[in-house]
PDB file of C-alpha atoms in Angstrom:
ATOM      1  CA  GLU Q1041     125.724  94.199  50.779  1.00  0.00           C
ATOM      2  CA  ASP Q1042     124.894  93.511  54.421  1.00  0.00           C
ATOM      3  CA  THR Q1043     127.911  93.761  56.670  1.00  0.00           C
ATOM      4  CA  ASP Q1044     128.536  94.285  60.313  1.00  0.00           C
ATOM      5  CA  ALA Q1045     131.323  94.326  62.824  1.00  0.00           C
ATOM      6  CA  PHE Q1046     133.642  91.579  63.885  1.00  0.00           C
ATOM      7  CA  ILE Q1047     134.552  92.468  67.458  1.00  0.00           C
ATOM      8  CA  THR Q1048     137.328  91.134  69.625  1.00  0.00           C
ATOM      9  CA  ILE Q1049     135.999  91.354  73.158  1.00  0.00           C
ATOM     10  CA  ASN Q1050     138.918  90.367  75.313  1.00  0.00           C
ATOM     11  CA  ASN Q1051     141.631  89.103  72.968  1.00  0.00           C
ATOM     12  CA  GLY Q1052     141.865  85.937  75.043  1.00  0.00           C
ATOM     13  CA  SER Q1053     143.397  87.736  78.013  1.00  0.00           C
ATOM     14  CA  ASP Q1054     142.398  88.739  81.520  1.00  0.00           C
ATOM     15  CA  ILE Q1055     139.532  91.088  82.279  1.00  0.00           C
ATOM     16  CA  GLY Q1056     141.847  93.962  83.109  1.00  0.00           C
ATOM     17  CA  ALA Q1057     143.880  93.576  79.927  1.00  0.00           C
ATOM     18  CA  LYS Q1058     143.924  96.343  77.357  1.00  0.00           C
ATOM     19  CA  ARG Q1059     141.082  95.937  74.888  1.00  0.00           C
ATOM     20  CA  VAL Q1060     141.754  95.959  71.167  1.00  0.00           C
ATOM     21  CA  PRO Q1061     139.993  98.958  69.531  1.00  0.00           C
ATOM     22  CA  VAL Q1062     137.294  97.796  67.156  1.00  0.00           C
ATOM     23  CA  HIS Q1063     135.089  99.431  64.552  1.00  0.00           C
ATOM     24  CA  VAL Q1064     131.468  99.187  63.501  1.00  0.00           C
ATOM     25  CA  GLY Q1065     131.329  98.248  59.855  1.00  0.00           C
ATOM     26  CA  VAL Q1066     134.064  95.681  59.261  1.00  0.00           C
ATOM     27  CA  PRO Q1067     132.563  92.958  56.994  1.00  0.00           C
ATOM     28  CA  SER Q1068     131.561  89.758  58.754  1.00  0.00           C
ATOM     29  CA  SER Q1069     128.557  87.481  58.926  1.00  0.00           C
ATOM     30  CA  SER Q1070     125.554  89.381  60.259  1.00  0.00           C
ATOM     31  CA  GLN Q1071     122.574  88.563  62.410  1.00  0.00           C
ATOM     32  CA  PRO Q1072     119.101  89.929  61.644  1.00  0.00           C
ATOM     33  CA  MET Q1073     117.227  91.936  64.205  1.00  0.00           C
ATOM     34  CA  PRO Q1074     114.978  89.737  66.392  1.00  0.00           C
ATOM     35  CA  THR Q1075     111.362  90.121  65.297  1.00  0.00           C
ATOM     36  CA  ASP Q1076     110.266  91.275  68.741  1.00  0.00           C
ATOM     37  CA  VAL Q1077     112.761  94.149  68.681  1.00  0.00           C
ATOM     38  CA  ASP Q1078     111.764  95.326  65.225  1.00  0.00           C
ATOM     39  CA  VAL Q1079     112.275  98.776  63.794  1.00  0.00           C
ATOM     40  CA  ALA Q1080     108.633  99.000  62.688  1.00  0.00           C
ATOM     41  CA  GLU Q1081     107.496 100.732  65.880  1.00  0.00           C
ATOM     42  CA  TYR Q1082     110.458 103.088  65.617  1.00  0.00           C
ATOM     43  CA  ARG Q1083     109.414 104.105  62.109  1.00  0.00           C
ATOM     44  CA  ALA Q1084     105.775 104.474  63.101  1.00  0.00           C
ATOM     45  CA  SER Q1085     106.638 106.605  66.108  1.00  0.00           C
ATOM     46  CA  HIS Q1086     108.379 109.103  63.841  1.00  0.00           C
ATOM     47  CA  SER Q1087     105.250 109.776  61.816  1.00  0.00           C
ATOM     48  CA  PRO Q1088     104.492 113.425  60.990  1.00  0.00           C
ATOM     49  CA  GLU Q1089     101.637 113.448  63.484  1.00  0.00           C
ATOM     50  CA  ARG Q1090     104.040 112.666  66.301  1.00  0.00           C
ATOM     51  CA  ILE Q1091     106.883 114.924  65.272  1.00  0.00           C
ATOM     52  CA  GLY Q1092     104.763 117.906  64.336  1.00  0.00           C
ATOM     53  CA  GLU Q1093     103.404 119.445  61.169  1.00  0.00           C
ATOM     54  CA  LYS Q1094     106.420 121.727  60.861  1.00  0.00           C
ATOM     55  CA  SER Q1095     108.664 118.739  60.221  1.00  0.00           C
ATOM     56  CA  ARG Q1096     106.162 116.785  58.091  1.00  0.00           C
ATOM     57  CA  ASN Q1097     108.228 116.504  54.919  1.00  0.00           C
ATOM     58  CA  GLU Q1098     111.455 115.770  56.764  1.00  0.00           C
ATOM     59  CA  ALA Q1099     109.753 113.094  58.848  1.00  0.00           C
ATOM     60  CA  LEU Q1100     108.233 111.402  55.806  1.00  0.00           C
ATOM     61  CA  ALA Q1101     111.601 111.344  54.084  1.00  0.00           C
ATOM     62  CA  HIS Q1102     113.239 109.954  57.225  1.00  0.00           C
ATOM     63  CA  ALA Q1103     110.646 107.187  57.548  1.00  0.00           C
ATOM     64  CA  ALA Q1104     110.967 106.308  53.854  1.00  0.00           C
ATOM     65  CA  ARG Q1105     114.711 105.899  54.189  1.00  0.00           C
ATOM     66  CA  LEU Q1106     114.367 103.720  57.280  1.00  0.00           C
ATOM     67  CA  LYS Q1107     111.980 101.429  55.409  1.00  0.00           C
ATOM     68  CA  GLN Q1108     114.706 100.612  52.898  1.00  0.00           C
ATOM     69  CA  TYR Q1109     116.621  98.342  55.258  1.00  0.00           C
ATOM     70  CA  ILE Q1110     116.274  96.003  58.189  1.00  0.00           C
ATOM     71  CA  PRO Q1111     119.028  96.739  60.710  1.00  0.00           C
ATOM     72  CA  LYS Q1112     121.861  94.222  60.915  1.00  0.00           C
ATOM     73  CA  VAL Q1113     124.128  94.387  63.915  1.00  0.00           C
ATOM     74  CA  PRO Q1114     127.378  92.788  65.110  1.00  0.00           C
ATOM     75  CA  LYS Q1115     126.540  89.248  66.092  1.00  0.00           C
ATOM     76  CA  GLU Q1116     128.228  89.737  69.461  1.00  0.00           C
ATOM     77  CA  ILE Q1117     125.734  92.510  70.306  1.00  0.00           C
ATOM     78  CA  TRP Q1118     122.901  90.364  69.003  1.00  0.00           C
ATOM     79  CA  TYR Q1119     123.919  87.397  71.194  1.00  0.00           C
ATOM     80  CA  LEU Q1120     124.149  89.541  74.325  1.00  0.00           C
ATOM     81  CA  CYS Q1121     120.879  91.418  73.757  1.00  0.00           C
ATOM     82  CA  ASP Q1122     119.101  88.202  72.782  1.00  0.00           C
ATOM     83  CA  ALA Q1123     120.149  86.599  76.072  1.00  0.00           C
ATOM     84  CA  LEU Q1124     118.704  89.582  77.961  1.00  0.00           C
ATOM     85  CA  ILE Q1125     115.528  89.705  75.860  1.00  0.00           C
ATOM     86  CA  LYS Q1126     114.766  86.074  76.688  1.00  0.00           C
ATOM     87  CA  LYS Q1127     114.881  86.966  80.395  1.00  0.00           C
ATOM     88  CA  ALA Q1128     113.198  90.373  80.053  1.00  0.00           C
ATOM     89  CA  SER Q1129     111.056  89.854  83.153  1.00  0.00           C
ATOM     90  CA  HIS Q1130     114.028  88.834  85.282  1.00  0.00           C
ATOM     91  CA  LEU Q1131     116.565  91.593  84.748  1.00  0.00           C
ATOM     92  CA  LYS Q1132     116.478  93.115  88.234  1.00  0.00           C
ATOM     93  CA  GLY Q1133     119.934  94.479  88.971  1.00  0.00           C
ATOM     94  CA  VAL Q1134     121.118  94.372  85.375  1.00  0.00           C
ATOM     95  CA  PHE Q1135     123.316  97.378  84.517  1.00  0.00           C
ATOM     96  CA  THR Q1136     123.261  98.519  88.155  1.00  0.00           C
ATOM     97  CA  GLU Q1137     124.763  95.670  90.225  1.00  0.00           C
ATOM     98  CA  ASP Q1138     128.355  94.429  90.133  1.00  0.00           C
ATOM     99  CA  PRO Q1139     128.742  91.232  88.087  1.00  0.00           C
ATOM    100  CA  ASP Q1140     130.538  87.988  88.854  1.00  0.00           C
ATOM    101  CA  LEU Q1141     133.855  88.700  87.107  1.00  0.00           C
ATOM    102  CA  THR Q1142     134.502  85.005  86.590  1.00  0.00           C
ATOM    103  CA  VAL Q1143     131.339  84.785  84.479  1.00  0.00           C
ATOM    104  CA  VAL Q1144     132.214  88.050  82.720  1.00  0.00           C
ATOM    105  CA  LYS Q1145     135.578  86.592  81.700  1.00  0.00           C
ATOM    106  CA  ALA Q1146     133.934  83.369  80.503  1.00  0.00           C
ATOM    107  CA  ILE Q1147     131.444  85.309  78.358  1.00  0.00           C
ATOM    108  CA  MET Q1148     134.216  87.413  76.821  1.00  0.00           C
ATOM    109  CA  GLU Q1149     136.297  84.356  76.068  1.00  0.00           C
ATOM    110  CA  HIS Q1150     133.306  82.614  74.486  1.00  0.00           C
ATOM    111  CA  LEU Q1151     132.643  85.570  72.185  1.00  0.00           C
ATOM    112  CA  ASP Q1152     136.325  85.705  71.297  1.00  0.00           C
ATOM    113  CA  VAL Q1153     136.798  82.014  70.587  1.00  0.00           C
ATOM    114  CA  HIS Q1154     133.312  80.895  69.540  1.00  0.00           C
ATOM    115  CA  GLY Q1155     132.006  84.089  67.940  1.00  0.00           C
ATOM    116  CA  ASP Q1156     129.671  82.209  65.593  1.00  0.00           C
ATOM    117  CA  VAL Q1157     127.867  80.443  68.439  1.00  0.00           C
ATOM    118  CA  PRO Q1158     125.270  82.087  70.751  1.00  0.00           C
ATOM    119  CA  LEU Q1159     126.006  82.162  74.467  1.00  0.00           C
ATOM    120  CA  PRO Q1160     125.575  78.768  76.128  1.00  0.00           C
ATOM    121  CA  THR Q1161     122.727  78.533  78.616  1.00  0.00           C
ATOM    122  CA  HIS Q1162     124.885  78.579  81.742  1.00  0.00           C
ATOM    123  CA  LEU Q1163     126.472  81.910  80.682  1.00  0.00           C
ATOM    124  CA  ALA Q1164     123.315  83.496  79.268  1.00  0.00           C
ATOM    125  CA  ALA Q1165     121.571  82.770  82.572  1.00  0.00           C
ATOM    126  CA  ASP Q1166     123.681  85.383  84.392  1.00  0.00           C
ATOM    127  CA  SER Q1167     121.929  88.517  83.144  1.00  0.00           C
ATOM    128  CA  ILE Q1168     123.977  90.874  85.285  1.00  0.00           C
ATOM    129  CA  ALA Q1169     127.214  89.578  83.750  1.00  0.00           C
ATOM    130  CA  VAL Q1170     125.702  89.653  80.242  1.00  0.00           C
ATOM    131  CA  GLY Q1171     124.608  93.272  80.710  1.00  0.00           C
ATOM    132  CA  TYR Q1172     128.069  94.207  81.951  1.00  0.00           C
ATOM    133  CA  VAL Q1173     129.740  92.666  78.898  1.00  0.00           C
ATOM    134  CA  LEU Q1174     127.303  94.460  76.584  1.00  0.00           C
ATOM    135  CA  LEU Q1175     128.320  97.820  78.023  1.00  0.00           C
ATOM    136  CA  GLU Q1176     132.005  96.866  77.911  1.00  0.00           C
ATOM    137  CA  LEU Q1177     131.643  95.872  74.268  1.00  0.00           C
ATOM    138  CA  LEU Q1178     130.052  99.219  73.380  1.00  0.00           C
ATOM    139  CA  ASN Q1179     132.813 101.015  75.262  1.00  0.00           C
ATOM    140  CA  THR Q1180     135.372  99.066  73.232  1.00  0.00           C
ATOM    141  CA  LEU Q1181     134.254 100.475  69.890  1.00  0.00           C
ATOM    142  CA  ALA Q1182     136.984 102.681  68.457  1.00  0.00           C
ATOM    143  CA  ASP Q1183     134.278 105.122  67.325  1.00  0.00           C
ATOM    144  CA  PRO Q1184     131.102 105.091  69.473  1.00  0.00           C
ATOM    145  CA  VAL Q1185     127.634 104.286  68.174  1.00  0.00           C
ATOM    146  CA  VAL Q1186     127.129 108.055  67.922  1.00  0.00           C
ATOM    147  CA  PRO Q1187     130.506 108.872  66.322  1.00  0.00           C
ATOM    148  CA  PHE Q1188     132.882 111.361  67.891  1.00  0.00           C
ATOM    149  CA  ALA Q1189     132.321 113.617  64.861  1.00  0.00           C
ATOM    150  CA  LEU Q1190     128.626 113.953  65.805  1.00  0.00           C
ATOM    151  CA  TYR Q1191     129.112 114.236  69.563  1.00  0.00           C
ATOM    152  CA  THR Q1192     128.637 118.008  69.773  1.00  0.00           C
ATOM    153  CA  THR Q1193     125.779 117.916  67.258  1.00  0.00           C
ATOM    154  CA  ALA Q1194     123.936 115.317  69.336  1.00  0.00           C
ATOM    155  CA  LEU Q1195     124.391 117.252  72.579  1.00  0.00           C
ATOM    156  CA  ASN Q1196     123.198 120.463  70.944  1.00  0.00           C
ATOM    157  CA  ALA Q1197     120.151 118.678  69.569  1.00  0.00           C
ATOM    158  CA  SER Q1198     119.190 117.448  73.039  1.00  0.00           C
ATOM    159  CA  LYS Q1199     119.773 120.928  74.458  1.00  0.00           C
ATOM    160  CA  TYR Q1200     117.677 122.679  71.797  1.00  0.00           C
ATOM    161  CA  ALA Q1201     115.231 119.881  71.005  1.00  0.00           C
ATOM    162  CA  ASN Q1202     112.439 122.297  70.149  1.00  0.00           C
ATOM    163  CA  LYS Q1203     114.516 123.908  67.409  1.00  0.00           C
ATOM    164  CA  VAL Q1204     116.672 121.003  66.257  1.00  0.00           C
ATOM    165  CA  PRO Q1205     114.645 117.750  66.028  1.00  0.00           C
ATOM    166  CA  ILE Q1206     116.804 115.041  67.547  1.00  0.00           C
ATOM    167  CA  TYR Q1207     115.877 112.520  64.864  1.00  0.00           C
ATOM    168  CA  ILE Q1208     117.867 114.648  62.396  1.00  0.00           C
ATOM    169  CA  VAL Q1209     121.024 113.560  64.260  1.00  0.00           C
ATOM    170  CA  HIS Q1210     120.067 109.942  63.659  1.00  0.00           C
ATOM    171  CA  GLU Q1211     119.811 110.748  59.950  1.00  0.00           C
ATOM    172  CA  GLN Q1212     123.486 111.697  59.975  1.00  0.00           C
ATOM    173  CA  LEU Q1213     124.744 108.448  61.487  1.00  0.00           C
ATOM    174  CA  PRO Q1214     126.776 106.174  59.190  1.00  0.00           C
ATOM    175  CA  THR Q1215     124.736 103.135  58.146  1.00  0.00           C
ATOM    176  CA  TYR Q1216     126.386 100.641  60.484  1.00  0.00           C
ATOM    177  CA  HIS Q1217     126.190 103.020  63.434  1.00  0.00           C
ATOM    178  CA  SER Q1218     122.533 103.687  62.611  1.00  0.00           C
ATOM    179  CA  ASN Q1219     121.824  99.943  62.581  1.00  0.00           C
ATOM    180  CA  VAL Q1220     123.304  99.469  66.037  1.00  0.00           C
ATOM    181  CA  PHE Q1221     121.600 102.590  67.391  1.00  0.00           C
ATOM    182  CA  ILE Q1222     118.144 101.508  66.217  1.00  0.00           C
ATOM    183  CA  TYR Q1223     118.726  97.991  67.496  1.00  0.00           C
ATOM    184  CA  LEU Q1224     119.749  99.169  70.966  1.00  0.00           C
ATOM    185  CA  VAL Q1225     116.797 101.576  71.127  1.00  0.00           C
ATOM    186  CA  GLY Q1226     114.541  98.653  70.199  1.00  0.00           C
ATOM    187  CA  PHE Q1227     116.175  96.489  72.850  1.00  0.00           C
ATOM    188  CA  MET Q1228     115.705  99.112  75.560  1.00  0.00           C
ATOM    189  CA  ARG Q1229     112.106  99.727  74.582  1.00  0.00           C
ATOM    190  CA  HIS Q1230     111.418  95.999  74.665  1.00  0.00           C
ATOM    191  CA  VAL Q1231     112.666  95.457  78.210  1.00  0.00           C
ATOM    192  CA  LEU Q1232     110.761  98.596  79.288  1.00  0.00           C
ATOM    193  CA  LYS Q1233     107.398  97.170  78.216  1.00  0.00           C
ATOM    194  CA  SER Q1234     105.031  97.176  81.150  1.00  0.00           C
ATOM    195  CA  GLN Q1235     104.732  93.384  81.362  1.00  0.00           C
ATOM    196  CA  PHE Q1236     108.491  93.205  81.924  1.00  0.00           C
ATOM    197  CA  SER Q1237     109.314  96.441  83.766  1.00  0.00           C
ATOM    198  CA  ARG Q1238     106.902  95.580  86.572  1.00  0.00           C
ATOM    199  CA  MET Q1239     109.306  92.776  87.476  1.00  0.00           C
ATOM    200  CA  ASN Q1240     112.709  93.893  86.213  1.00  0.00           C
ATOM    201  CA  GLU Q1241     112.273  97.383  87.761  1.00  0.00           C
ATOM    202  CA  LEU Q1242     114.041  99.052  84.814  1.00  0.00           C
ATOM    203  CA  THR Q1243     113.012 102.582  83.864  1.00  0.00           C
ATOM    204  CA  ALA Q1244     113.714 104.843  80.908  1.00  0.00           C
ATOM    205  CA  GLU Q1245     115.643 107.122  83.253  1.00  0.00           C
ATOM    206  CA  THR Q1246     117.889 104.285  84.422  1.00  0.00           C
ATOM    207  CA  LEU Q1247     118.603 102.962  80.931  1.00  0.00           C
ATOM    208  CA  SER Q1248     119.270 106.481  79.630  1.00  0.00           C
ATOM    209  CA  LYS Q1249     121.847 107.074  82.346  1.00  0.00           C
ATOM    210  CA  VAL Q1250     123.429 103.658  81.772  1.00  0.00           C
ATOM    211  CA  PHE Q1251     123.662 103.777  77.974  1.00  0.00           C
ATOM    212  CA  ALA Q1252     124.354 107.477  77.402  1.00  0.00           C
ATOM    213  CA  PRO Q1253     128.063 107.276  78.360  1.00  0.00           C
ATOM    214  CA  THR Q1254     128.570 104.346  75.967  1.00  0.00           C
ATOM    215  CA  LEU Q1255     126.505 105.566  73.019  1.00  0.00           C
ATOM    216  CA  LEU Q1256     127.828 109.147  73.249  1.00  0.00           C
ATOM    217  CA  ARG Q1257     131.392 108.969  74.482  1.00  0.00           C
ATOM    218  CA  ARG Q1258     133.230 112.242  74.831  1.00  0.00           C
ATOM    219  CA  PRO Q1259     135.911 112.633  72.113  1.00  0.00           C
ATOM    220  CA  PRO Q1260     139.509 112.205  73.335  1.00  0.00           C
ATOM    221  CA  VAL Q1261     140.614 115.152  71.184  1.00  0.00           C
ATOM    222  CA  GLY Q1262     139.015 117.905  69.125  1.00  0.00           C
ATOM    223  CA  PRO Q1263     135.774 119.855  69.628  1.00  0.00           C
ATOM    224  CA  GLY Q1264     133.878 118.765  72.728  1.00  0.00           C
ATOM    225  CA  SER Q1265     136.869 117.041  74.319  1.00  0.00           C
ATOM    226  CA  ALA Q1266     138.295 117.743  77.769  1.00  0.00           C
ATOM    227  CA  LEU Q1267     141.657 118.301  76.087  1.00  0.00           C
ATOM    228  CA  ASP Q1268     140.099 121.071  74.020  1.00  0.00           C
ATOM    229  CA  ASP Q1269     138.721 122.641  77.217  1.00  0.00           C
ATOM    230  CA  ARG Q1270     142.136 122.536  78.887  1.00  0.00           C
ATOM    231  CA  ARG Q1271     143.833 124.093  75.901  1.00  0.00           C
ATOM    232  CA  SER Q1272     141.281 126.917  75.944  1.00  0.00           C
ATOM    233  CA  GLY Q1273     142.502 127.880  79.419  1.00  0.00           C
ATOM    234  CA  LYS Q1274     139.444 126.788  81.393  1.00  0.00           C
ATOM    235  CA  SER Q1275     139.878 126.072  85.079  1.00  0.00           C
ATOM    236  CA  VAL Q1276     139.497 122.612  86.606  1.00  0.00           C
ATOM    237  CA  GLY Q1277     136.146 123.672  88.070  1.00  0.00           C
ATOM    238  CA  GLU Q1278     134.909 124.907  84.699  1.00  0.00           C
ATOM    239  CA  ILE Q1279     136.016 121.704  82.971  1.00  0.00           C
ATOM    240  CA  ARG Q1280     134.171 119.597  85.549  1.00  0.00           C
ATOM    241  CA  ALA Q1281     131.042 121.702  85.139  1.00  0.00           C
ATOM    242  CA  ILE Q1282     131.194 121.312  81.363  1.00  0.00           C
ATOM    243  CA  ALA Q1283     131.624 117.544  81.718  1.00  0.00           C
ATOM    244  CA  GLN Q1284     128.551 117.397  83.952  1.00  0.00           C
ATOM    245  CA  VAL Q1285     126.482 119.355  81.431  1.00  0.00           C
ATOM    246  CA  HIS Q1286     127.685 117.069  78.640  1.00  0.00           C
ATOM    247  CA  SER Q1287     126.663 114.047  80.687  1.00  0.00           C
ATOM    248  CA  MET Q1288     123.180 115.447  81.328  1.00  0.00           C
ATOM    249  CA  ASP Q1289     122.685 116.345  77.654  1.00  0.00           C
ATOM    250  CA  ALA Q1290     123.788 112.862  76.579  1.00  0.00           C
ATOM    251  CA  VAL Q1291     121.219 111.325  78.931  1.00  0.00           C
ATOM    252  CA  LYS Q1292     118.540 113.596  77.463  1.00  0.00           C
ATOM    253  CA  PHE Q1293     119.518 112.476  73.964  1.00  0.00           C
ATOM    254  CA  VAL Q1294     119.048 108.783  74.759  1.00  0.00           C
ATOM    255  CA  HIS Q1295     115.940 109.407  76.851  1.00  0.00           C
ATOM    256  CA  TYR Q1296     114.312 111.200  73.916  1.00  0.00           C
ATOM    257  CA  PHE Q1297     114.114 107.917  72.015  1.00  0.00           C
ATOM    258  CA  LEU Q1298     112.619 106.087  74.995  1.00  0.00           C
ATOM    259  CA  LYS Q1299     109.851 108.518  75.974  1.00  0.00           C
ATOM    260  CA  PRO Q1300     106.333 107.106  75.386  1.00  0.00           C
ATOM    261  CA  THR Q1301     105.304 110.310  73.589  1.00  0.00           C
ATOM    262  CA  VAL Q1302     108.073 109.763  71.039  1.00  0.00           C
ATOM    263  CA  LEU Q1303     108.454 105.989  70.988  1.00  0.00           C
ATOM    264  CA  PRO Q1304     105.148 104.510  72.184  1.00  0.00           C
ATOM    265  CA  LEU Q1305     105.601 101.117  73.881  1.00  0.00           C
TER     266      LEU Q1305
END
């Protein structure tokens, strides 16, 4: 049965109010992936020829499993990405410039109160605000798109990519998390297409740096967390250095799925 997340964006309160933790995978009505951000290219790009003969069997099995479903994502994510996709050539400043917080609040309230209705034109037109809300929404998830339990695994895969194929980490994602991950990769690849990027000035490097902290959030407790580092007796300097390395590895993880040699545009 197709399900996806019902997400409370702002709980009807001010922008600075505490967000309600949400989960990916709570049953609700779902929205199909837009046809121009399909998973077909993703599957094709993970063919054995691209991954390498050594991983031939694993790659074939991975592709076969991906063919069994069409990703469904939380409708709130779909509405936000769809608004950005429709203005793909005019996204200059998205994810990098400060938004109009009045518009941000209006978008959040719309998604809260009218969650079954796409963004109205006057809100969808402000791409910078839409992009900001998308990142805020992803940061609101109680468990990130790449779950806390796989945080260290994902970072290690990006660090040792030649020995641990990164796509194996994707294989381990829970179904709903996998859906959102593939959708967001498709979204990023779409806005990076040359006919759009010439005008929107987005690059794979920029999007990797923007989305890495939201897709791979550092666990609050347990392995890989700053709390774990403090309990191990590491100094403040060492903890900061570790955090910087984690950040760089997370960027590498996201960038892997955007590189032309891995995901041809």
